Amino acid sequence: DSGVTQTPKHLITATGQRVTLRCSPRSGDLSVYWYQQSLDQGLQFLIQYYNGEERAKGNILERFSAQQFPDLHSELNLSSLELGDSALYFCASSVGGGPTDTQYFGPGTRLTVL
Amino acid sequence: GDSVTQMEGPVTLSEEAFLTINCTYTATGYPSLFWYVQYPGEGLQLLLKATKADDKGSNKGFEATYRKETTSFHLEKGSVQVSDSAVYFCALSPGANSKLTFGKGITLSVRP
């Protein structure tokens, strides 16, 4: 158990809908990261927050947004969902958010768009 | 941009066999290098890391050495166990930030 929690574990929804994925980092970690894992794209970095502020951005679609709240939990919002958004979404956290820091991954949320 | 290339899989070995999984990278500056493992139905776990050239990361019998001259970070284990069956990902974070770039991953199956 990494100490990172993600909810829900599974999510099934329809095209065009909007969903919210939630992540609670390990106690004491200030940085949160979101990754998408799909069969065709592999594991891709989406976005990083550090202590409530956006720190780095990857290949995140404009239909996707995220935020980190004062209690350090984070939410990833996915809207106007398409079939291709079906994937496993991982959250990770680290203490400081630097390039040598170890990122601890949660168990993931599996999103299925029908 | 940054990239990580892993050898093609899957790999199937007998218990106690020697394991090598190749990983090479392309990056500007001085990246940190990582191996993560994903067991079925679980998230990724850090296996080992190295943050500068010639560093050797090691954990649970696995080792990898950061070779800047060959831009490689190959994973090795002298004697694999059935419990090592999993997907292994090589990854890097560039010197400027901490966003991880992953290889495609390789599935290892160890048979008794």
XYZ file of C-alpha atoms in Angstrom:
226
model
C 0.000 0.000 0.000
C 1.580 3.254 -1.204
C -0.539 5.501 1.013
C -2.053 7.239 -2.021
C -5.798 6.717 -2.324
C -7.934 7.137 -5.400
C -11.685 7.058 -5.800
C -13.648 5.641 -7.426
C -11.913 2.418 -8.392
C -14.074 1.935 -11.471
C -16.202 4.355 -13.434
C -18.450 3.554 -16.367
C -20.097 6.413 -18.219
C -21.345 7.462 -21.641
C -19.849 9.648 -24.332
C -20.384 13.348 -23.795
C -20.561 13.037 -20.010
C -18.345 14.588 -17.347
C -16.619 12.770 -14.481
C -14.430 13.678 -11.528
C -11.610 11.504 -10.248
C -10.304 12.075 -6.756
C -6.876 11.537 -5.228
C -5.556 11.855 -1.694
C -1.765 11.994 -1.462
C 0.405 10.343 1.152
C 0.520 12.159 4.447
C 3.141 14.900 4.218
C 3.437 14.904 0.428
C 2.911 18.304 -1.177
C 3.018 17.327 -4.837
C 0.397 15.433 -6.822
C 0.716 14.081 -10.356
C -1.834 12.627 -12.767
C -1.021 9.995 -15.401
C -3.097 8.231 -18.029
C -2.404 4.610 -18.979
C -3.934 3.290 -22.171
C -3.107 0.383 -24.465
C -2.209 2.554 -27.440
C -0.490 5.499 -25.701
C 1.103 3.721 -22.750
C 1.707 5.722 -19.580
C 1.533 9.467 -20.144
C 2.050 12.352 -17.753
C -0.887 14.747 -17.622
C -0.278 17.383 -14.973
C 1.498 18.129 -11.675
C 0.483 20.298 -8.744
C 2.648 21.434 -5.878
C 1.042 22.827 -2.740
C -2.026 23.976 -4.622
C -0.328 25.427 -7.680
C 0.160 23.961 -11.123
C 3.831 23.032 -11.529
C 4.092 21.158 -14.848
C 1.824 20.216 -17.694
C 2.035 17.333 -20.127
C -0.220 16.080 -22.895
C -3.427 17.029 -21.130
C -6.421 17.692 -23.353
C -8.310 20.962 -23.057
C -11.397 18.929 -22.065
C -9.489 17.808 -18.963
C -8.740 19.981 -15.964
C -7.367 19.432 -12.498
C -6.877 21.213 -9.229
C -5.293 20.679 -5.855
C -7.188 21.853 -2.813
C -5.899 23.412 0.436
C -6.035 20.013 2.160
C -3.769 18.786 -0.698
C -6.186 16.332 -2.228
C -6.583 16.647 -5.974
C -9.348 16.169 -8.497
C -9.110 15.458 -12.205
C -12.145 16.539 -14.197
C -12.797 14.958 -17.572
C -15.558 16.442 -19.717
C -17.189 15.812 -23.102
C -15.940 12.282 -22.800
C -15.029 10.286 -25.878
C -14.513 6.573 -26.366
C -10.773 7.169 -26.580
C -10.706 8.545 -23.044
C -11.237 5.034 -21.704
C -8.077 4.323 -19.714
C -6.571 3.783 -16.306
C -5.900 7.085 -14.553
C -3.208 7.097 -11.903
C -2.461 9.666 -9.282
C 0.975 9.840 -7.683
C 2.416 11.967 -4.921
C 5.849 12.995 -3.732
C 7.253 15.013 -0.887
C 8.738 17.969 -2.708
C 7.965 17.610 -6.389
C 11.592 17.706 -7.565
C 13.058 15.596 -10.404
C 14.842 13.170 -8.091
C 11.877 12.639 -5.771
C 10.238 9.242 -5.671
C 6.660 9.332 -6.875
C 4.271 6.995 -5.036
C 1.385 5.766 -7.160
C -2.185 5.068 -6.184
C -4.109 1.994 -7.364
C -5.748 3.908 -10.219
C -9.254 4.637 -11.447
C -10.398 2.620 -14.443
C -12.607 4.752 -16.672
C -14.761 3.097 -19.297
C -16.598 5.332 -21.754
C -19.412 3.589 -23.636
C 11.850 15.543 -26.653
C 12.650 13.065 -23.930
C 12.037 9.394 -24.621
C 12.623 5.964 -23.140
C 13.034 2.804 -25.202
C 12.587 -0.621 -23.683
C 13.269 -3.968 -25.288
C 10.280 -5.709 -26.825
C 8.431 -8.247 -24.742
C 7.006 -10.342 -23.314
C 9.787 -12.223 -21.573
C 9.312 -15.697 -20.116
C 11.957 -17.225 -17.859
C 12.309 -20.225 -15.636
C 12.736 -19.697 -11.902
C 16.332 -18.927 -10.894
C 17.244 -17.733 -14.398
C 19.248 -14.535 -14.951
C 17.244 -11.490 -16.014
C 18.262 -8.513 -18.130
C 15.764 -5.947 -19.361
C 17.271 -3.302 -21.618
C 16.420 0.377 -21.344
C 17.911 3.298 -23.237
C 16.929 6.930 -23.057
C 17.118 10.232 -24.882
C 17.119 13.380 -22.807
C 18.731 16.764 -22.605
C 20.602 17.664 -19.469
C 20.952 15.270 -16.565
C 17.842 13.151 -16.044
C 17.072 10.906 -13.110
C 16.293 7.309 -14.043
C 13.782 4.918 -12.504
C 12.481 1.387 -12.740
C 8.877 0.880 -11.703
C 7.044 -2.442 -11.391
C 3.314 -3.028 -11.815
C 1.804 -6.205 -10.401
C -1.534 -7.364 -11.824
C -4.401 -5.101 -10.769
C -2.163 -2.723 -8.854
C -0.548 0.658 -9.268
C 3.108 1.224 -10.006
C 5.733 0.728 -7.330
C 9.207 2.165 -7.432
C 11.734 -0.642 -7.755
C 14.933 1.407 -7.850
C 16.341 4.695 -9.045
C 19.584 6.485 -9.891
C 19.958 10.224 -9.996
C 23.397 10.725 -11.547
C 25.830 9.057 -13.898
C 27.498 5.862 -12.626
C 25.036 5.552 -9.735
C 23.773 2.026 -9.151
C 20.248 1.557 -7.876
C 19.384 -1.707 -6.159
C 16.423 -3.279 -4.401
C 15.078 -6.808 -3.800
C 17.979 -8.339 -5.765
C 17.425 -6.080 -8.780
C 20.162 -3.705 -9.943
C 20.590 -1.053 -12.612
C 23.498 1.289 -13.330
C 23.105 4.753 -14.844
C 25.408 4.753 -17.877
C 25.636 8.189 -19.411
C 28.079 7.155 -22.142
C 25.623 4.593 -23.533
C 22.469 6.402 -22.298
C 21.301 3.172 -20.728
C 19.780 1.909 -17.479
C 19.457 -1.853 -17.913
C 17.715 -3.844 -15.186
C 19.313 -7.082 -13.966
C 18.588 -9.783 -11.430
C 20.722 -12.821 -10.842
C 17.980 -15.289 -9.974
C 14.310 -14.534 -10.682
C 11.391 -15.910 -8.697
C 7.801 -16.623 -9.675
C 6.802 -13.639 -7.533
C 8.792 -11.342 -9.859
C 6.187 -11.862 -12.595
C 4.920 -8.346 -13.396
C 5.203 -5.494 -15.867
C 8.419 -3.471 -15.630
C 8.654 0.150 -16.715
C 11.785 2.202 -17.244
C 11.261 5.951 -16.757
C 13.118 9.226 -16.600
C 12.517 12.644 -15.139
C 14.411 15.454 -16.796
C 16.692 17.688 -14.813
C 14.336 20.653 -15.068
C 11.158 19.079 -13.693
C 9.691 15.906 -12.293
C 7.295 14.743 -14.991
C 8.054 11.104 -15.663
C 8.455 9.809 -19.208
C 7.876 6.059 -19.344
C 8.914 3.311 -21.714
C 6.224 0.993 -23.071
C 6.780 -1.552 -20.327
C 7.679 -5.202 -20.606
C 5.804 -8.152 -19.182
C 7.909 -10.701 -17.337
C 6.533 -14.153 -16.621
C 8.537 -16.528 -14.449
C 7.542 -20.180 -14.508
C 8.303 -22.615 -11.669
